[in-house]
Short mmCIF file of C-alpha atoms in Angstrom, two decimals:
data_model
loop_
_atom_site.label_atom_id
_atom_site.label_comp_id
_atom_site.label_asym_id
_atom_site.label_seq_id
_atom_site.Cartn_x
_atom_site.Cartn_y
_atom_site.Cartn_z
CA MET A 1 70.73 -45.15 -59.35
CA LYS A 2 67.33 -47.05 -57.67
CA SER A 3 69.36 -48.16 -55.27
CA VAL A 4 70.14 -44.37 -53.87
CA TYR A 5 65.78 -43.72 -54.34
CA SER A 6 65.26 -46.38 -52.56
CA LEU A 7 68.10 -44.98 -49.13
CA ILE A 8 65.91 -41.24 -50.25
CA VAL A 9 62.41 -42.73 -49.65
CA MET A 10 63.76 -44.55 -46.55
CA LEU A 11 65.86 -41.29 -44.63
CA VAL A 12 62.23 -39.57 -45.87
CA ALA A 13 60.69 -42.42 -43.93
CA ILE A 14 62.54 -42.41 -40.56
CA ALA A 15 62.54 -38.48 -40.37
CA SER A 16 58.48 -38.25 -41.02
CA VAL A 17 58.30 -41.00 -38.33
CA VAL A 18 60.74 -38.95 -35.82
CA VAL A 19 58.94 -35.66 -36.68
CA ALA A 20 55.36 -37.48 -36.13
CA GLN A 21 56.61 -38.74 -32.89
CA ASP A 22 58.49 -35.54 -31.98
CA THR A 23 54.75 -33.82 -32.45
CA THR A 24 52.73 -36.16 -30.34
CA ALA A 25 55.20 -35.57 -27.37
CA THR A 26 54.78 -31.76 -27.89
CA ALA A 27 50.92 -31.71 -28.29
CA LYS A 28 50.59 -34.42 -24.82
CA PHE A 29 53.46 -32.18 -23.05
CA ASP A 30 51.11 -28.64 -24.43
CA THR A 31 48.28 -30.87 -23.41
CA LEU A 32 49.77 -31.10 -19.57
CA LEU A 33 50.72 -28.16 -19.18
CA VAL A 34 47.44 -26.54 -20.21
CA HIS A 35 45.62 -29.19 -17.45
CA GLN A 36 48.38 -27.91 -15.07
CA MET A 37 47.85 -24.11 -14.93
CA LYS A 38 43.53 -24.35 -15.40
CA GLN A 39 44.16 -26.91 -12.38
CA LYS A 40 46.43 -23.48 -10.56
CA ILE A 41 43.94 -21.86 -11.84
CA LEU A 42 40.74 -22.92 -10.47
CA GLU A 43 42.68 -23.79 -7.32
CA LYS A 44 43.44 -20.21 -7.00
CA ASN A 45 39.68 -18.80 -7.59
CA GLN A 46 37.99 -21.86 -5.93
CA TYR A 47 36.72 -20.15 -2.49
CA VAL A 48 36.56 -21.77 0.94
CA PRO A 49 34.00 -20.14 3.73
CA PRO A 50 36.04 -19.31 6.49
CA LEU A 51 33.11 -21.19 8.64
CA THR A 52 32.99 -24.74 6.49
CA ASN A 53 34.49 -26.52 9.52
CA LYS A 54 33.13 -24.75 12.00
CA TRP A 55 29.98 -25.49 14.15
CA ALA A 56 29.83 -22.95 16.77
CA GLY A 57 31.06 -19.46 18.50
CA ILE A 58 31.37 -16.95 21.21
CA GLU A 59 31.13 -13.37 21.21
CA LEU A 60 31.52 -10.71 23.97
CA ASP A 61 31.44 -6.94 24.11
CA LEU A 62 35.07 -6.87 25.50
CA ALA A 63 35.10 -2.95 25.82
CA ARG A 64 31.62 -2.11 27.68
CA ILE A 65 32.68 -5.39 29.96
CA LEU A 66 35.86 -3.14 30.68
CA VAL A 67 34.52 -0.45 31.46
CA SER A 68 31.99 -1.60 33.56
CA THR A 69 34.63 -2.66 36.01
CA GLY A 70 35.04 0.74 37.20
CA GLN A 71 31.27 1.77 36.89
CA ASP A 72 28.70 0.77 39.76
CA TYR A 73 26.67 -1.53 37.68
CA PHE A 74 28.84 -4.50 36.18
CA THR A 75 27.15 -5.66 32.41
CA PHE A 76 27.94 -8.47 30.19
CA PRO A 77 27.17 -8.72 26.84
CA GLY A 78 27.62 -11.82 24.74
CA THR A 79 26.10 -14.04 22.28
CA PHE A 80 26.56 -18.29 21.75
CA SER A 81 25.95 -19.12 18.09
CA LEU A 82 25.73 -22.42 16.03
CA PHE A 83 26.64 -22.49 12.40
CA ASP A 84 26.20 -25.75 11.37
CA VAL A 85 22.46 -26.24 11.66
CA THR A 86 21.94 -24.75 8.42
CA ARG A 87 25.25 -23.69 6.46
CA LEU A 88 22.87 -20.48 4.68
CA ALA A 89 22.17 -18.63 7.98
CA GLU A 90 23.50 -18.13 11.93
CA ILE A 91 20.94 -18.97 15.08
CA ALA A 92 22.49 -17.13 17.48
CA PHE A 93 21.48 -16.68 21.15
CA PRO A 94 22.56 -13.12 22.56
CA PHE A 95 22.68 -12.18 26.10
CA PHE A 96 23.14 -9.08 28.34
CA ILE A 97 23.54 -8.86 31.96
CA LYS A 98 23.49 -5.22 34.14
CA SER A 99 23.87 -5.93 37.64
CA GLY A 100 24.90 -3.92 40.60
CA THR A 101 23.74 -0.77 43.34
CA SER A 102 24.25 2.92 42.48
CA ARG A 103 24.59 5.62 44.65
CA LYS A 104 22.43 8.70 42.99
CA ARG A 105 22.03 12.54 44.23
CA GLU A 106 18.63 13.84 43.57
CA GLY A 107 16.69 16.82 43.78
CA PHE A 108 18.08 20.32 44.91
CA ASP A 109 18.64 19.81 48.30
CA GLY A 110 21.15 16.45 47.31
CA THR A 111 19.77 13.58 48.69
CA GLU A 112 21.58 10.57 47.89
CA TYR A 113 19.72 7.13 48.22
CA ASP A 114 20.84 3.68 46.32
CA VAL A 115 19.71 2.31 43.38
CA PRO A 116 19.85 -1.36 42.90
CA LEU A 117 19.58 -3.12 39.57
CA THR A 118 19.39 -6.39 37.76
CA LEU A 119 18.77 -6.15 34.62
CA ILE A 120 19.01 -9.84 32.35
CA ASN A 121 18.14 -9.56 27.99
CA LEU A 122 17.64 -13.25 27.08
CA ASP A 123 17.38 -13.98 22.85
CA ALA A 124 17.48 -16.01 20.32
CA THR A 125 17.88 -15.00 16.85
CA TYR A 126 18.04 -16.36 13.34
CA ARG A 127 19.98 -15.03 11.37
CA HIS A 128 20.22 -15.54 7.08
CA PHE A 129 22.70 -14.53 4.94
CA LEU A 130 22.16 -12.59 1.40
CA GLY A 131 25.09 -14.76 -0.25
CA LYS A 132 26.14 -18.14 -0.81
CA TYR A 133 28.06 -18.36 1.65
CA GLN A 134 28.01 -17.34 5.72
CA GLU A 135 29.17 -14.44 5.82
CA GLY A 136 28.41 -10.76 4.58
CA PHE A 137 24.87 -9.27 5.12
CA TYR A 138 22.23 -10.62 6.54
CA PHE A 139 18.20 -10.26 7.38
CA SER A 140 16.93 -11.34 10.92
CA VAL A 141 14.34 -11.81 13.26
CA GLY A 142 14.14 -12.53 16.78
CA MET A 143 12.29 -13.03 20.15
CA ARG A 144 13.75 -11.47 23.47
CA TYR A 145 13.23 -12.36 27.38
CA THR A 146 13.32 -9.64 29.87
CA TYR A 147 13.76 -9.26 33.65
CA ILE A 148 13.76 -6.31 35.66
CA LYS A 149 14.24 -6.04 39.18
CA GLY A 150 15.16 -2.80 40.71
CA LEU A 151 13.69 1.06 41.77
CA GLU A 152 10.95 2.27 40.16
CA GLY A 153 10.55 6.16 39.22
CA ASP A 154 12.08 8.47 36.34
CA ASP A 155 15.66 8.69 36.03
CA PHE A 156 14.76 12.70 36.16
CA ILE A 157 13.14 13.84 39.06
CA PHE A 158 14.36 17.01 40.69
CA PHE A 159 11.95 16.90 43.69
CA PRO A 160 12.84 14.40 46.25
CA ALA A 161 9.29 14.65 47.80
CA ASN A 162 7.69 13.08 44.32
CA ARG A 163 10.40 10.17 43.71
CA ASN A 164 8.84 6.57 43.80
CA THR A 165 11.03 4.54 46.31
CA SER A 166 9.20 1.71 45.64
CA HIS A 167 10.95 -2.12 44.57
CA SER A 168 9.73 -4.09 42.31
CA SER A 169 10.46 -6.78 39.41
CA THR A 170 9.04 -7.68 36.31
CA HIS A 171 8.68 -10.19 33.46
CA LYS A 172 8.35 -9.28 29.72
CA PHE A 173 8.45 -10.54 25.86
CA GLY A 174 8.85 -9.25 22.65
CA VAL A 175 9.87 -9.84 18.88
CA TYR A 176 11.99 -8.18 16.42
CA PHE A 177 13.46 -8.13 13.00
CA GLY A 178 17.25 -6.47 12.47
CA VAL A 179 19.40 -6.46 9.61
CA GLY A 180 23.68 -6.46 9.99
CA TYR A 181 26.93 -7.77 8.81
CA ARG A 182 29.52 -10.77 10.20
CA TYR A 183 32.98 -10.44 8.76
CA PHE A 184 34.50 -14.07 9.56
CA THR A 185 38.67 -14.25 9.14
CA GLU A 186 40.23 -18.07 8.38
CA SER A 187 41.61 -18.35 11.68
CA GLY A 188 38.03 -17.82 13.29
CA PHE A 189 37.98 -14.37 15.05
CA TYR A 190 35.01 -12.87 13.84
CA TRP A 191 33.43 -9.12 14.20
CA GLY A 192 29.83 -7.51 13.41
CA VAL A 193 27.52 -5.00 13.31
CA SER A 194 23.57 -4.65 13.57
CA LEU A 195 21.39 -3.09 14.14
CA ILE A 196 17.55 -4.19 15.40
CA TYR A 197 14.03 -3.07 15.98
CA GLY A 198 11.37 -4.70 17.72
CA ARG A 199 8.36 -4.33 20.24
CA TYR A 200 7.66 -5.61 23.76
CA PHE A 201 4.47 -7.33 24.46
CA GLY A 202 3.15 -5.61 27.65
CA GLY A 203 5.10 -4.37 30.89
CA GLU A 204 5.96 -1.08 30.74
CA ARG A 205 6.85 0.44 33.55
CA ASP A 206 9.59 3.06 34.75
CA TYR A 207 13.04 1.96 36.36
CA GLN A 208 15.81 4.15 37.18
CA GLU A 209 18.89 3.36 34.87
CA VAL A 210 16.98 1.80 32.55
CA LEU A 211 17.21 3.23 29.33
CA LEU A 212 14.99 1.29 26.71
CA ASP A 213 13.72 -1.95 27.84
CA ASP A 214 11.12 -0.11 30.34
CA LYS A 215 9.81 0.94 27.60
CA GLY A 216 8.02 -0.97 24.96
CA THR A 217 10.54 -0.52 22.34
CA ILE A 218 13.13 -2.76 21.45
CA ILE A 219 16.37 -1.05 20.07
CA ASP A 220 19.90 -2.69 20.00
CA VAL A 221 22.80 -1.27 18.12
CA GLU A 222 26.15 -3.68 18.11
CA ILE A 223 29.39 -2.71 17.06
CA LEU A 224 31.97 -3.64 19.34
CA LYS A 225 31.33 -7.78 19.51
CA PHE A 226 34.19 -10.24 18.81
CA GLY A 227 33.89 -13.33 18.42
CA PHE A 228 35.86 -16.89 18.04
CA ALA A 229 34.17 -19.92 15.78
CA PHE A 230 35.85 -23.47 16.64
#
């Protein structure tokens, strides 16, 4: 009887050890499984900004360039940007070039005359993004240098006798601020919209075929510029 009791005790002890080992193994497996699930969730939710490995970008208004090829004046608008100076902002250098000669008809007698024009805008802009990354909404401040060479006078003159036909050139400097939005893709392509407003310091003079840059106000709207970051 005593031997049977001892055998039962030994079996119970062995079973307890097996169960304990199984429980420990199961606990380790559960812990490993939970850890792996947490890692997958973190990897899935971890956001890598598109500009992480990009240092610069080139942006062009291709639609405006193509349209201008069929007109008297050829225009070339674009931007060169630096992204790695600070990862909270973008330092951009927008430019705009308009050049050519237009044949214009004036007055009630249909008088025709040539209107040569060269217009160059060179900007330096600081764009500070409002979020944690280099994308989305931003505020901007900038400076502009403008060079105009062309025919002075008003675009809406009906009497040829009153037309100013003098040719001249001018240099102007101004400052502006603005708002905008940038969307960047992982492949490097990006697009944005912006609005800037500012003032020139002097140099107001009317030039034909110039809309605003011969005035004292700086106003620009960008909606069709597309770029590539590298």
